Coordinates of N, CA and C in Angstrom, one line a residue:
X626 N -14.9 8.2 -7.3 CA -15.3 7.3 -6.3 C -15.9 6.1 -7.0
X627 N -15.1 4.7 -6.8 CA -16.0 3.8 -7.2 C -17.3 3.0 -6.6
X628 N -18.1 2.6 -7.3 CA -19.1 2.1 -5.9 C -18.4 0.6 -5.9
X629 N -17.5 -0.3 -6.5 CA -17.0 -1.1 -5.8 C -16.1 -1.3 -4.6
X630 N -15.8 -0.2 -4.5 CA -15.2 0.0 -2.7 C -16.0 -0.1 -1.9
X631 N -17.6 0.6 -2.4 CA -18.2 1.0 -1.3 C -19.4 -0.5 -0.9
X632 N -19.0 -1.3 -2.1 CA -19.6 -2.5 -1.6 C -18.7 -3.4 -0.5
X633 N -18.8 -3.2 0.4 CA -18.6 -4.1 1.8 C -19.3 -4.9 2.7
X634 N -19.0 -5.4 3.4 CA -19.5 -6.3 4.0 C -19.3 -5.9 5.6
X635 N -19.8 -5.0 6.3 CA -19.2 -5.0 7.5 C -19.3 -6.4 8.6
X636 N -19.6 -7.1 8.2 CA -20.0 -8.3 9.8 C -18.3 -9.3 9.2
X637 N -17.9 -8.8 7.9 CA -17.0 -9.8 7.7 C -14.9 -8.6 7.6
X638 N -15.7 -7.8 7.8 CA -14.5 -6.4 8.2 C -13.6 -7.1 9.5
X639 N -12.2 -7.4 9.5 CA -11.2 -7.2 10.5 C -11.1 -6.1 10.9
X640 N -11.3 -5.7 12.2 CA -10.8 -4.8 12.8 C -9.7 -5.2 13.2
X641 N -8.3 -4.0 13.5 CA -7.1 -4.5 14.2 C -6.9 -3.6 14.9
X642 N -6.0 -4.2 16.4 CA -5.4 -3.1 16.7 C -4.0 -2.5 16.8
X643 N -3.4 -1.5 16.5 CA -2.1 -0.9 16.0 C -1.8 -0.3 17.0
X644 N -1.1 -1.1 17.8 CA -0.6 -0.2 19.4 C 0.0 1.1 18.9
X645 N 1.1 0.8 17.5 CA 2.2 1.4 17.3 C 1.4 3.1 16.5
X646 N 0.7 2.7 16.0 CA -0.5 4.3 15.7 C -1.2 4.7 16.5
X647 N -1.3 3.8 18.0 CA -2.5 4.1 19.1 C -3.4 4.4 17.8
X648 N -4.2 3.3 17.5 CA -5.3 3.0 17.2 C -6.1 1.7 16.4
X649 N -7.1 1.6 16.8 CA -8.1 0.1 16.3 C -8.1 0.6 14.6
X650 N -8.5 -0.3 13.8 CA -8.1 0.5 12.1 C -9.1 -1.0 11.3
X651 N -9.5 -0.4 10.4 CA -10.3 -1.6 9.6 C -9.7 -0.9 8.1
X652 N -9.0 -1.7 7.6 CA -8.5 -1.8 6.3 C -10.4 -1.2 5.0
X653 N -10.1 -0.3 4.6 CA -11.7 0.2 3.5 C -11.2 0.2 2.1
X654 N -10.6 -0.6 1.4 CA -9.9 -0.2 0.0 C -8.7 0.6 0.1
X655 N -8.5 1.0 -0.2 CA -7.2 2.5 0.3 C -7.3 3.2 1.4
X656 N -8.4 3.1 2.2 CA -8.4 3.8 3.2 C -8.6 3.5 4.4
X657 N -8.4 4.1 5.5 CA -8.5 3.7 6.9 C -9.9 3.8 7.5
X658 N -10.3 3.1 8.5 CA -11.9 3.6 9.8 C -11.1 3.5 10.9
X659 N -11.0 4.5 11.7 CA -10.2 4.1 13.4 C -10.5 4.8 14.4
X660 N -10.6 3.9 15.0 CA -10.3 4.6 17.0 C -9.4 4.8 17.6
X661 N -9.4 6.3 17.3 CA -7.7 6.8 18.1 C -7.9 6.7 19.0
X662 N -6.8 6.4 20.2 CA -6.3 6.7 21.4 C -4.9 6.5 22.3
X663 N -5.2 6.7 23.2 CA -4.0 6.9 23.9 C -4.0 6.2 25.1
X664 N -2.9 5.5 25.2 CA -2.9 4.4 26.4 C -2.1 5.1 27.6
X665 N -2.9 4.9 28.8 CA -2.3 5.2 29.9 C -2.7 4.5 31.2
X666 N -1.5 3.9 31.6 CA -1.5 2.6 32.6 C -2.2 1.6 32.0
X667 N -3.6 1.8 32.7 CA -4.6 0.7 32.8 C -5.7 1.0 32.0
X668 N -5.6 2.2 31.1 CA -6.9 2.6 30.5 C -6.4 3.3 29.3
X669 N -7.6 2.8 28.3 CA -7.5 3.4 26.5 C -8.1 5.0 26.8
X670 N -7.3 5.9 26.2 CA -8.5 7.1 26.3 C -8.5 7.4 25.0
X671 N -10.1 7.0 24.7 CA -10.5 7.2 23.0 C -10.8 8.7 22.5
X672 N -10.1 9.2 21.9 CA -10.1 10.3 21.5 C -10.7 10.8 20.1
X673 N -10.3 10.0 19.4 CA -10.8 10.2 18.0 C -11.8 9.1 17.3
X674 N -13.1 8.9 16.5 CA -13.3 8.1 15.7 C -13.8 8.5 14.3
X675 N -13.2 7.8 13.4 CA -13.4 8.5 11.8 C -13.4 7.2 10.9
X676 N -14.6 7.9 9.7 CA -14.7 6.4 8.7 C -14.9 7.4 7.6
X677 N -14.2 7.2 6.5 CA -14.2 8.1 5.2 C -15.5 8.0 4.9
X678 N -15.9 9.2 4.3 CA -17.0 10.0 4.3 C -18.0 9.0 3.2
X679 N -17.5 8.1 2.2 CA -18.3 7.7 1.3 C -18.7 6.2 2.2
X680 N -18.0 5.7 3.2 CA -18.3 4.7 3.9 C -19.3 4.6 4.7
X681 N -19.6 5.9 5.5 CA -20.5 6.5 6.3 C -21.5 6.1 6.4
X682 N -22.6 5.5 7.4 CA -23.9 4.9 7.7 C -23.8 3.9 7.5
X683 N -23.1 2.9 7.6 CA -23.0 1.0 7.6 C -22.3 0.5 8.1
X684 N -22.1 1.6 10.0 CA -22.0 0.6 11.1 C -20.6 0.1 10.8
X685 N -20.0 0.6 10.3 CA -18.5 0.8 10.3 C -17.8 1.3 11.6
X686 N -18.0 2.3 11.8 CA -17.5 2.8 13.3 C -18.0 2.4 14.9
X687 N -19.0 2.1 14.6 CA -19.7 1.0 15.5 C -19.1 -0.4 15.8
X688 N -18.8 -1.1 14.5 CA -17.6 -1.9 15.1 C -16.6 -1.9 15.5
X689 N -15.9 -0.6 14.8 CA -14.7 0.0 15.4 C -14.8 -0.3 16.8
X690 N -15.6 0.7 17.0 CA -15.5 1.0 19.2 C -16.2 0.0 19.5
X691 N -17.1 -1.3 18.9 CA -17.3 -2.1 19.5 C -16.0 -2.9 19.8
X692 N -15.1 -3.1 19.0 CA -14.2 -3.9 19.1 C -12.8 -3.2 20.0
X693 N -13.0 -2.1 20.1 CA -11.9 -1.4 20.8 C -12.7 -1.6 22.1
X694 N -13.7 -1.9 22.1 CA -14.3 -1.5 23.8 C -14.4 -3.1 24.5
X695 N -14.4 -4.1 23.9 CA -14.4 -5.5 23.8 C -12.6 -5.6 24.3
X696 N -11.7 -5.2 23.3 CA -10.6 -5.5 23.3 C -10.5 -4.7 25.2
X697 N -10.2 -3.6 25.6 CA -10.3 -3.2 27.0 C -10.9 -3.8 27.7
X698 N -12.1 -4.3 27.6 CA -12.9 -5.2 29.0 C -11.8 -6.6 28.8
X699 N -11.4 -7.0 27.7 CA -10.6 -8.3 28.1 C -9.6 -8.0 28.6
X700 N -8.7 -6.8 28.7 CA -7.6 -6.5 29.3 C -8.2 -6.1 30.9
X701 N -9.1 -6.0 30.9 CA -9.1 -5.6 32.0 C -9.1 -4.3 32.6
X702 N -9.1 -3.7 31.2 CA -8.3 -2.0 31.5 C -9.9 -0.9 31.3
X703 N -9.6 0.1 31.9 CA -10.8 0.7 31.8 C -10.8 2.0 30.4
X704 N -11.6 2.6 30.0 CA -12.2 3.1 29.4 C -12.5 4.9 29.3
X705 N -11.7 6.2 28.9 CA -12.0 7.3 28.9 C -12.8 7.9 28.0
X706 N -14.0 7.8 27.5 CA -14.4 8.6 26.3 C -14.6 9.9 26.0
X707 N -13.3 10.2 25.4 CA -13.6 11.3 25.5 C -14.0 11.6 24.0
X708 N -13.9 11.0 23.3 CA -14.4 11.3 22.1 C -15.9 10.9 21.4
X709 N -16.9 11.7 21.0 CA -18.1 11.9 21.3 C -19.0 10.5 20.8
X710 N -18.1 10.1 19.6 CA -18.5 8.9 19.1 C -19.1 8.0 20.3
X711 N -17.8 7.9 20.9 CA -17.6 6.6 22.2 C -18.5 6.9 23.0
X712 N -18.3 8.0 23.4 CA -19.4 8.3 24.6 C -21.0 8.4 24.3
X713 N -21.6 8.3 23.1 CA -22.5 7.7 22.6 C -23.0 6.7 22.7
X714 N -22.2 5.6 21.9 CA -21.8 4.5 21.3 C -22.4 3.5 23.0
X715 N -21.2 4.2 23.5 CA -21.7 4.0 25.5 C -22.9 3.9 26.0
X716 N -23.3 5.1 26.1 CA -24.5 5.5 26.6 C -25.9 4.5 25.8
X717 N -25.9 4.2 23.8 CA -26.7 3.2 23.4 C -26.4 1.7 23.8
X718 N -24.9 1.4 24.9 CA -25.2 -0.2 24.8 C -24.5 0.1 26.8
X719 N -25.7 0.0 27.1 CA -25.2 0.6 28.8 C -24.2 -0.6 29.6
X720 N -23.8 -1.9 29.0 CA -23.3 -2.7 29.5 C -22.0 -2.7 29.4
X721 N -21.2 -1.3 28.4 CA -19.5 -0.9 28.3 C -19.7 0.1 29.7
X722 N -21.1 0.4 30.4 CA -20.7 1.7 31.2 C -19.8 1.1 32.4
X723 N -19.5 0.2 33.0 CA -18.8 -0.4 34.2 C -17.2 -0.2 33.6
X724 N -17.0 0.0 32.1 CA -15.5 0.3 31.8 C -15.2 1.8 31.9
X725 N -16.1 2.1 32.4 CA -15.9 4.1 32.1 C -15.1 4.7 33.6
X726 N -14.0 4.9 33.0 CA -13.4 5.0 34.4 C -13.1 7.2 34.1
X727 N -12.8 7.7 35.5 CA -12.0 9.4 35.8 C -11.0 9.1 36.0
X728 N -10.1 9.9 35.3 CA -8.8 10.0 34.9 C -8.6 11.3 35.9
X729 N -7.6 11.5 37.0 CA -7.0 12.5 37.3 C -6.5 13.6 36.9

């Protein structure tokens, strides 16, 4: 492990989103941060979030699903969290709760 990978900058991190992997992804040296999910109709359902283990605690994944949960309120589209991250992440910023939609 080098620690020059692990020097980053997160406020200057692109997050993108990859319809085609269903998921948000921030480029880490060689490695990936993302928020999986899965699109259905009108709503992301976030299933997975993961940031390589030496990355961990610098608000890496936090932007992740901030930017995944930002990118859905501009669509318009609502919000499943099912993945524990999100539903967290939720519950600390109560102003994503109006995107939290029940899936049938």
């Amino acid at each position: 492990m080098k620690v020059a990978q692990m020097d980053i900058d997160v406020q200057t991190l692109e997050v993108k989103n990859n319809p085609a992997a269903n998921r948000f992804e921030v480029q880490l040296a060689d490695q990936l941060g993302v928020v999986e999910y899965q699109k259905e109709g009108g709503a992301y359902i976030f299933t997975h979030t993961g940031v390589p283990r030496e990355y961990g605690g610098r608000g890496i994944a936090d932007k992740l699903v901030k930017n995944a949960l930002e990118t859905a309120k501009a669509e318009g589209a609502g919000v499943v969290p099912l993945c524990p991250f999100v539903k967290t992440y939720i519950k600390r910023h109560p102003e994503y709760e109006p995107l939290v939609i029940d899936i049938p």
